[in-house]
Tab-separated table of C-alpha atoms and ligand atoms in Angstrom:
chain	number	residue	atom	x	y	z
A	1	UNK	CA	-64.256	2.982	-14.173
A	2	UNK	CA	-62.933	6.624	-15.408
A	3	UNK	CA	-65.018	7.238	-18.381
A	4	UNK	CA	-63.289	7.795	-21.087
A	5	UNK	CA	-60.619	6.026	-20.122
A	6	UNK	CA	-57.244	4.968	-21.980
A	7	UNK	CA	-55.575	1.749	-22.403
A	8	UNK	CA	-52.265	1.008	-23.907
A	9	UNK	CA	-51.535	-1.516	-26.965
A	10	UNK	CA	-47.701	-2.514	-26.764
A	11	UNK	CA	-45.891	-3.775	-30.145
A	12	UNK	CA	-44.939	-6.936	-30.181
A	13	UNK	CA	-41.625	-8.557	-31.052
A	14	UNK	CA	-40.690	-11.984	-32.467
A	15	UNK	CA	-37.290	-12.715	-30.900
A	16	UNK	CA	-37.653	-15.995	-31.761
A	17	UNK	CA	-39.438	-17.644	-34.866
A	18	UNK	CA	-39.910	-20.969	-36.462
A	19	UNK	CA	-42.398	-21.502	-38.938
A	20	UNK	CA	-42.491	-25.667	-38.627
A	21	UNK	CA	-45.099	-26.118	-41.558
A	22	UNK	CA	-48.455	-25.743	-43.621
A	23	UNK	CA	-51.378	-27.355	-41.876
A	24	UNK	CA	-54.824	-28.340	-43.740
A	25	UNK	CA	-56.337	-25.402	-42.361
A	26	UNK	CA	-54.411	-23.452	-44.796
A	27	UNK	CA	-52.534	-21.811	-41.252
A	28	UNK	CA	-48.926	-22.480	-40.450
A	29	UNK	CA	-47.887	-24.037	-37.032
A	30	UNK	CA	-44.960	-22.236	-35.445
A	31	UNK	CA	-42.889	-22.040	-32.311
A	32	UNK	CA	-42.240	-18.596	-31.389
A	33	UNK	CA	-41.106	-16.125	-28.574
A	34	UNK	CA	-42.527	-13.013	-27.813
A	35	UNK	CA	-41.885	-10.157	-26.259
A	36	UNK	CA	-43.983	-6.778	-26.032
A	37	UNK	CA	-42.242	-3.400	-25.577
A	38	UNK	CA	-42.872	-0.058	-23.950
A	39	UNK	CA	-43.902	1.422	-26.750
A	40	UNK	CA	-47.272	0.624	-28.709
A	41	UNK	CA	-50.771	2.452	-29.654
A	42	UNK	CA	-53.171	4.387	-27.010
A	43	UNK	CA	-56.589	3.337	-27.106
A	44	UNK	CA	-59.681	5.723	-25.977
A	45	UNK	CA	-62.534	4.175	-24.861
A	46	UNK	CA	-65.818	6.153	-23.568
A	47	UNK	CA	-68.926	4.499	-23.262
A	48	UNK	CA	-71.424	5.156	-26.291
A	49	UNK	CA	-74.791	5.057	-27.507
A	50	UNK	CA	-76.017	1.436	-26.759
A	51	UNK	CA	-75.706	-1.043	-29.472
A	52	UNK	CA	-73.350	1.215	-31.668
A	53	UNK	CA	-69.330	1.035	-31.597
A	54	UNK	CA	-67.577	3.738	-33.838
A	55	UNK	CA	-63.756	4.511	-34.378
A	56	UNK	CA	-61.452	7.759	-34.893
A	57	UNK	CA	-57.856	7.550	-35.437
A	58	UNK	CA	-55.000	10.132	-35.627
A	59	UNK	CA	-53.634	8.622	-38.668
A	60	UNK	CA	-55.488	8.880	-41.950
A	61	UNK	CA	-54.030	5.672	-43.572
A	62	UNK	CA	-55.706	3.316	-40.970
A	63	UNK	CA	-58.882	2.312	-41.942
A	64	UNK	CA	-61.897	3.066	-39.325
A	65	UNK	CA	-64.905	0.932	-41.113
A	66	UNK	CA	-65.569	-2.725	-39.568
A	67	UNK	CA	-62.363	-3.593	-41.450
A	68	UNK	CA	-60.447	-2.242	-38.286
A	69	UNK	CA	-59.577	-5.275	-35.783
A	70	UNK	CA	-61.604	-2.909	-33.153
A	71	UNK	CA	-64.751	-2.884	-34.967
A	72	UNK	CA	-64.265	-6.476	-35.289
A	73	UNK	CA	-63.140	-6.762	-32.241
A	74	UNK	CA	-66.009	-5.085	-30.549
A	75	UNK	CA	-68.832	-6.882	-32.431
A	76	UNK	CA	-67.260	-10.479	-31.431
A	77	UNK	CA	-67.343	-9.150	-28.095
A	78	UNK	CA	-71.193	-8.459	-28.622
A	79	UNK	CA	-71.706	-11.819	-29.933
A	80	UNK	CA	-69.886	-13.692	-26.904
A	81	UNK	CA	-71.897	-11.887	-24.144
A	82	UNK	CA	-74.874	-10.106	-25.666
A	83	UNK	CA	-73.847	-7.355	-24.141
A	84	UNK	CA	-76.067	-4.200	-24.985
A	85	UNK	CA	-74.187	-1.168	-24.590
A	86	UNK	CA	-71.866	0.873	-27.152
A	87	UNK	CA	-68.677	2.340	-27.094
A	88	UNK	CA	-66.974	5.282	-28.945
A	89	UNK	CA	-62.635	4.110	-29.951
A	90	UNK	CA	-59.912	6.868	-30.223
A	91	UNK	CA	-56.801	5.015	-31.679
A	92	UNK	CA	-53.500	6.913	-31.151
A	93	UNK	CA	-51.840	5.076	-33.972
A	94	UNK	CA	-47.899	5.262	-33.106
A	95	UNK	CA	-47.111	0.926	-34.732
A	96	UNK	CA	-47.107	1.252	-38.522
A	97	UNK	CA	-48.927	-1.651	-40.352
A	98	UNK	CA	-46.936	-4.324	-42.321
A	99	UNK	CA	-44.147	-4.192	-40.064
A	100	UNK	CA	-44.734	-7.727	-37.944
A	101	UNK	CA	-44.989	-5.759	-34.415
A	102	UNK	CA	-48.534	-6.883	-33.708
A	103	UNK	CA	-50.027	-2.906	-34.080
A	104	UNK	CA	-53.572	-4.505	-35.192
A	105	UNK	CA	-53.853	-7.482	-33.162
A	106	UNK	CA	-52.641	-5.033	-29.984
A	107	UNK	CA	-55.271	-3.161	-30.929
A	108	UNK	CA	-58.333	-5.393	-31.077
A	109	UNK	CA	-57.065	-6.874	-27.626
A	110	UNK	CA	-56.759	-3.689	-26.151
A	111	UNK	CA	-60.141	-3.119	-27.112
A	112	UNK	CA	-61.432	-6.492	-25.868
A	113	UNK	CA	-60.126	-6.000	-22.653
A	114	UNK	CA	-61.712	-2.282	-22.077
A	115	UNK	CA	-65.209	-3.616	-23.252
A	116	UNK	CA	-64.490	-6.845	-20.637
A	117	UNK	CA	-64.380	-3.897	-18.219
A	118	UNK	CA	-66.862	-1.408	-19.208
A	119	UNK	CA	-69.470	-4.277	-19.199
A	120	UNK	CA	-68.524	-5.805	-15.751
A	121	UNK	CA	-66.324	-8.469	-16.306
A	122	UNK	CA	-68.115	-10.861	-18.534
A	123	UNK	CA	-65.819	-12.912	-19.598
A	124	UNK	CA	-63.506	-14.770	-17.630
A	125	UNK	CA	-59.475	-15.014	-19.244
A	126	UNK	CA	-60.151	-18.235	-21.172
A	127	UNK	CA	-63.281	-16.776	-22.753
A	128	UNK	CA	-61.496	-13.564	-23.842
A	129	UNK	CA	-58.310	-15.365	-25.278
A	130	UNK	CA	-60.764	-17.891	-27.084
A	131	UNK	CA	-62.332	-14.808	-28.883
A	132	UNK	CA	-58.936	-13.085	-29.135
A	133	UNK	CA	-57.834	-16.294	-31.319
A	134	UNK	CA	-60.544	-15.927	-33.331
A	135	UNK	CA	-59.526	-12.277	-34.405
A	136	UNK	CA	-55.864	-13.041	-35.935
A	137	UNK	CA	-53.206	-15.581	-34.817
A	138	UNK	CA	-51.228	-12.935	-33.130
A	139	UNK	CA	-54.132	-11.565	-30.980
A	140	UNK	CA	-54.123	-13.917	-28.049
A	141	UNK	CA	-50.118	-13.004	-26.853
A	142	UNK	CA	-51.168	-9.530	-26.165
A	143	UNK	CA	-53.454	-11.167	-23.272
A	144	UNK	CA	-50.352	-11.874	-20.828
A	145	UNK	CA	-47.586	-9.505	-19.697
A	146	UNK	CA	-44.108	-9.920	-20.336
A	147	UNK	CA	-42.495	-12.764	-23.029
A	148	UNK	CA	-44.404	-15.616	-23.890
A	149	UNK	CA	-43.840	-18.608	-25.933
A	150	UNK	CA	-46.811	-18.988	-28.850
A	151	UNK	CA	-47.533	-22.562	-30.796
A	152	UNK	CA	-50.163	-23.965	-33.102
A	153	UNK	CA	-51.101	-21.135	-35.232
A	154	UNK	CA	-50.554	-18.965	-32.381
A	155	UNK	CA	-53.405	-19.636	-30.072
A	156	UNK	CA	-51.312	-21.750	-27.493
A	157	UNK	CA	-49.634	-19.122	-25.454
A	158	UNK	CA	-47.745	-19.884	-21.874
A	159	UNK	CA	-46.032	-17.264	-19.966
A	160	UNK	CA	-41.964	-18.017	-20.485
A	161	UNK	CA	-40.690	-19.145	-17.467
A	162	UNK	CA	-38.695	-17.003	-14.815
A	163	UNK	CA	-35.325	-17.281	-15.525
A	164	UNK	CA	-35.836	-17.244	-19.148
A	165	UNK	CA	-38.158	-13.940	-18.955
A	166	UNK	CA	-35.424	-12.066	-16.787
A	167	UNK	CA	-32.660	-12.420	-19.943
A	168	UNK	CA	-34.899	-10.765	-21.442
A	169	UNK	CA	-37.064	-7.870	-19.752
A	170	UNK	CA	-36.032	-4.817	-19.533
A	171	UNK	CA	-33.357	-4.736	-22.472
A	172	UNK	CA	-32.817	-2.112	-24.501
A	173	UNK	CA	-33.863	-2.606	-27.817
A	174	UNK	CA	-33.967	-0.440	-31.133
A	175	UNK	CA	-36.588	-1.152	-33.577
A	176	UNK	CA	-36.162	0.204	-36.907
A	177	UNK	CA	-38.320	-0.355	-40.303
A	178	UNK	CA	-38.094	0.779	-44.128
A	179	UNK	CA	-40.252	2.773	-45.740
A	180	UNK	CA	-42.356	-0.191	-47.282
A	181	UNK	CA	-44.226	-2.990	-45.539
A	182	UNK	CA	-44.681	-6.463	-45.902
A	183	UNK	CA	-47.970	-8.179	-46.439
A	184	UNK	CA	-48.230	-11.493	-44.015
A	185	UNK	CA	-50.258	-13.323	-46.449
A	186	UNK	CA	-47.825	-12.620	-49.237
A	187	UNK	CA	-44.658	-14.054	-46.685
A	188	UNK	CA	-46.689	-16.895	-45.927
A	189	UNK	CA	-47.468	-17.601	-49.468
A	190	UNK	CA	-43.359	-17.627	-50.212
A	191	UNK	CA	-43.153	-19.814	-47.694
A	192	UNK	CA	-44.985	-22.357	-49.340
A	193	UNK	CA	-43.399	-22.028	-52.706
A	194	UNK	CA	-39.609	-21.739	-51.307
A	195	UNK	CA	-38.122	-25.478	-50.853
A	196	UNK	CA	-36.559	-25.950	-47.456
A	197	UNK	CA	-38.428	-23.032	-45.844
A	198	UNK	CA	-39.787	-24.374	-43.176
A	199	UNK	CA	-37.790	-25.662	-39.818
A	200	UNK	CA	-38.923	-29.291	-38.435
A	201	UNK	CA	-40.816	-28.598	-35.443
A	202	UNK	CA	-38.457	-30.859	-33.479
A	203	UNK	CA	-35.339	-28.996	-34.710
A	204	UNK	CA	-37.297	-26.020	-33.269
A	205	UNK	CA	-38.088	-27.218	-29.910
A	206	UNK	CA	-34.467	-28.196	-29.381
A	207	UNK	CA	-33.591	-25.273	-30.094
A	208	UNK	CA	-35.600	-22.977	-28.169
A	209	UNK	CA	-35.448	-25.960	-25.135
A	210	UNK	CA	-31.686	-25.385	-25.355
A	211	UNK	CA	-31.472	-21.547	-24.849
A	212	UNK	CA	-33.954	-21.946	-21.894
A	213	UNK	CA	-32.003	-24.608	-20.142
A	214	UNK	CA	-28.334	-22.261	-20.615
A	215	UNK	CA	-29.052	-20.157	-17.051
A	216	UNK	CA	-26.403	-17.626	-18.882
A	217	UNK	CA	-27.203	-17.845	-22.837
A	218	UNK	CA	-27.989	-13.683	-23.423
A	219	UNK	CA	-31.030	-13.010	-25.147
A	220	UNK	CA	-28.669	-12.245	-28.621
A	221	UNK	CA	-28.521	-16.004	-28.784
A	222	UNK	CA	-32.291	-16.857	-28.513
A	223	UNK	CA	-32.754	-14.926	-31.841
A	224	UNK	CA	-34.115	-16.743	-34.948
A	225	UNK	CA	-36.569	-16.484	-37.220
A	226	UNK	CA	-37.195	-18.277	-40.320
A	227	UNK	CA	-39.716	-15.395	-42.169
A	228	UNK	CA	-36.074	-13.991	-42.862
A	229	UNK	CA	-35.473	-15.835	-45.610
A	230	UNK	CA	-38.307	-14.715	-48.394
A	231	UNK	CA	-37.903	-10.979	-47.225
A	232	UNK	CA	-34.490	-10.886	-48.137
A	233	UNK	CA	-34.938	-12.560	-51.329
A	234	UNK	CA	-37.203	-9.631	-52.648
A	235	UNK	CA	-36.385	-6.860	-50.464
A	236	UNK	CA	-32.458	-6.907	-50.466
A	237	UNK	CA	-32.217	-3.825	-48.594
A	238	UNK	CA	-32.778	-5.954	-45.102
A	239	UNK	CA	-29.822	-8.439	-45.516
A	240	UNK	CA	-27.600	-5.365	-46.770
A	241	UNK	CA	-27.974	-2.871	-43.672
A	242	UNK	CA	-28.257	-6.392	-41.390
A	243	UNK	CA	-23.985	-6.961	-42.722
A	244	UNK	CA	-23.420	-3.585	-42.378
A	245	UNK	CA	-24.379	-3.761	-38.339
A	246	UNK	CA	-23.030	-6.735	-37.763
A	247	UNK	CA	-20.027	-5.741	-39.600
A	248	UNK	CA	-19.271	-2.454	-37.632
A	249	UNK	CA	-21.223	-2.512	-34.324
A	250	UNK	CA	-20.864	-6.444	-33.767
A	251	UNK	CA	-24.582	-6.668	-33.343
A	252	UNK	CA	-27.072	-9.372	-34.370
A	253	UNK	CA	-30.331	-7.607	-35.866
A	254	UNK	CA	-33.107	-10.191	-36.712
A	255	UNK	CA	-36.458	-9.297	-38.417
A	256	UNK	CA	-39.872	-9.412	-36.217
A	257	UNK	CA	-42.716	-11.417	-37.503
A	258	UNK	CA	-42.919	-11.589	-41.252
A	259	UNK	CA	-41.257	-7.832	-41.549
A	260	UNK	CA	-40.319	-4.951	-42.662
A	261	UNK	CA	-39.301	-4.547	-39.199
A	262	UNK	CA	-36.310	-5.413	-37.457
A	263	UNK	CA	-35.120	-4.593	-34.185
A	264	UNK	CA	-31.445	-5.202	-32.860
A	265	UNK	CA	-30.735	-5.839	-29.000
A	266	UNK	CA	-28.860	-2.349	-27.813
A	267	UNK	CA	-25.081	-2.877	-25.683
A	268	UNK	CA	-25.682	-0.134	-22.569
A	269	UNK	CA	-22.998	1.938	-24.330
A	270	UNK	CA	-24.795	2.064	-27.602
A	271	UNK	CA	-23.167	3.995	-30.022
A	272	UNK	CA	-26.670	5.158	-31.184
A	273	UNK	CA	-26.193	7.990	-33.256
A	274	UNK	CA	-23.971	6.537	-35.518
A	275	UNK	CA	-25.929	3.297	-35.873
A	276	UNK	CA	-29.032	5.110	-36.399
A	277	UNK	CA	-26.932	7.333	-38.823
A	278	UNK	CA	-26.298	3.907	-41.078
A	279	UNK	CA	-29.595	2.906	-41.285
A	280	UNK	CA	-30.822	6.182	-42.502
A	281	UNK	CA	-27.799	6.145	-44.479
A	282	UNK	CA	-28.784	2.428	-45.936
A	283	UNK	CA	-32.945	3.009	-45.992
A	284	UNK	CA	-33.853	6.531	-46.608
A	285	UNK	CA	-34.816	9.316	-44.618
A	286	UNK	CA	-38.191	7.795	-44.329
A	287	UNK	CA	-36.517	5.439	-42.319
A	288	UNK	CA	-39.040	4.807	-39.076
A	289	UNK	CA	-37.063	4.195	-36.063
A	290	UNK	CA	-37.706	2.848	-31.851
A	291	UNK	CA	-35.391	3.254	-29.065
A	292	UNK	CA	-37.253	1.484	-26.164
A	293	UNK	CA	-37.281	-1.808	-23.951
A	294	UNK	CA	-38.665	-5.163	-23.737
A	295	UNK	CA	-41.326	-5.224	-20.702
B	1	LIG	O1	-54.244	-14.781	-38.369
B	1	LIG	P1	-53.859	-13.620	-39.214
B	1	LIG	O2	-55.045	-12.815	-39.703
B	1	LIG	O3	-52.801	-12.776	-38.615
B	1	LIG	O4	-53.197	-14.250	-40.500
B	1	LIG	C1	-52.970	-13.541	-41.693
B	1	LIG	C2	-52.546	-14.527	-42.764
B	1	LIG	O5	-51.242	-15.021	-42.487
B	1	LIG	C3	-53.433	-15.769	-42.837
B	1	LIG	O6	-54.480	-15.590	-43.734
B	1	LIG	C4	-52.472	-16.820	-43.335
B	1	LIG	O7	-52.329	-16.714	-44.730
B	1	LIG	C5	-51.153	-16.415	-42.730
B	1	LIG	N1	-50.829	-17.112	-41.472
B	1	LIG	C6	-50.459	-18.452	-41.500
B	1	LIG	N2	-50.143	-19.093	-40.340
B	1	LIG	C7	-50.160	-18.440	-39.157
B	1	LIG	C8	-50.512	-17.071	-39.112
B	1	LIG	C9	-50.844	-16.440	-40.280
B	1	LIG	O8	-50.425	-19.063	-42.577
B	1	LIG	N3	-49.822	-19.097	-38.043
């Protein structure tokens, strides 16, 4: 092992989402697709003084106490294994929070993963995705590479098979988010209280069962996601910039997660400067905005 040495913690998106219900944990079930992207956070890891883990990060907003997924991260590690050493984070913080792209979960998995290596290998890939569950329901997706399809509260992840997966690596995708964020807790929460919210978890599986089985369905047609609905009731702006798109570049943006962000699939002759021009145009100049690919 190269000590310190850097790993890298991809964003996540949500290409397709169905929140199916509430379950007496309190947790919603879903059925979901996800994809990570070539773009994401940098991790720094050097081995530290034994027994202590401590956190920088570039960006002042993100909290470094044991609120930060790492910190918690890192002491669930020590309770798994026992493991005595330390270890000294650098987080390169590029995913903004309450956007739905997974920046916090990434991270804490990222982290899991360089501990699993500094110590030797302690935990075998069941072990490590048990813990990553325990951290947030969108930890355990960052575990495998490419798109995966997520159930339960998140926990049951299974790589998407091969000729599904290749629809969707490697496209070009733009991921763009407003100045504000969206709390998940707060989405979830209008979930419960909105009437017809939730999609029957039948309806879902038919639906994601019949993009799967079309060998030439593009990945435009996979997109759903349910979460839409409460954003756009309070935060108008989305639905707006999402007609004005569709309208004049004949694309099909879709939200990731429970928001603010939203990504659109890009046609190899993008005609990005003027669709990144209308977004600025609709959201502001602090308008934060992606050009990369699914991996
Ligand atoms: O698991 P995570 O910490 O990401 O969840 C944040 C909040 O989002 C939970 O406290 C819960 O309110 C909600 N949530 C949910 N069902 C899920 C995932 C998250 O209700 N499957």
């Amino acid at each position: 092992m190269v000590n310190p040495f850097s790993i890298f913690a991809p964003a996540k998106l949500n290409l397709f989402l169905a929140i199916t219900g509430r379950r007496a944990d309190g947790f919603h079930d879903l059925v979901s697709v996800v994809a990570t992207v070539g773009w994401g956070d940098t991790l720094r890891v050097a081995a530290g003084v034994p027994g202590e883990f401590h956190l920088a990060c570039d960006d002042p907003s993100v909290p470094v106490d044991e609120r930060n997924l790492v910190l918690k991260a890192a002491r669930a590690f020590v309770g798994a294994t026992g493991w005595q050493g330390g270890a000294t984070f650098s987080l390169e913080k590029r995913i903004p929070m309450g956007a739905g792209l997974g920046g916090g979960s990434s991270d804490a998995v990222a982290a899991l993963r360089a501990l699993n290596e500094i110590s030797g290998e302690r935990l075998p890939a069941g072990k490590l995705a048990e813990i990553a569950a325990t951290l947030g329901s969108d930890c355990p997706l960052f575990l495998s590479d490419g798109p995966v399809t997520m159930r339960g509260r998140g926990e049951r992840v299974e790589v998407l098979a091969a000729p599904a997966a290749v629809r969707l690596r490697g496209r070009r995708v733009l991921i763009f988010k407003p100045g504000f964020g969206i709390a998940t807790p707060w989405a979830y929460r209008q979930m419960v209280a909105m009437p017809g919210s939730y999609l029957a978890v039948d309806a879902a599986e038919e639906r994601l069962r019949a993009w799967i089985e079309a060998a030439d369905a593009p990945a435009e047609e996979l997109l759903f996601n349910n979460m839409e609905g409460v954003a756009f009731a309070k935060f108008v702006a989305l639905p707006t910039l999402f007609e004005q798109l569709r309208d004049r570049f004949a694309v099909a943006p879709r939200m990731s997660g429970s928001g603010s962000a939203c990504f659109v699939f890009l046609p190899s002759e993008a005609p990005m400067a003027a669709m990144q021009q209308l977004i600025r145009s609709a959201w502001g100049d602090g308008t934060f905005m992606i050009d990369t690919r699914m991996t």
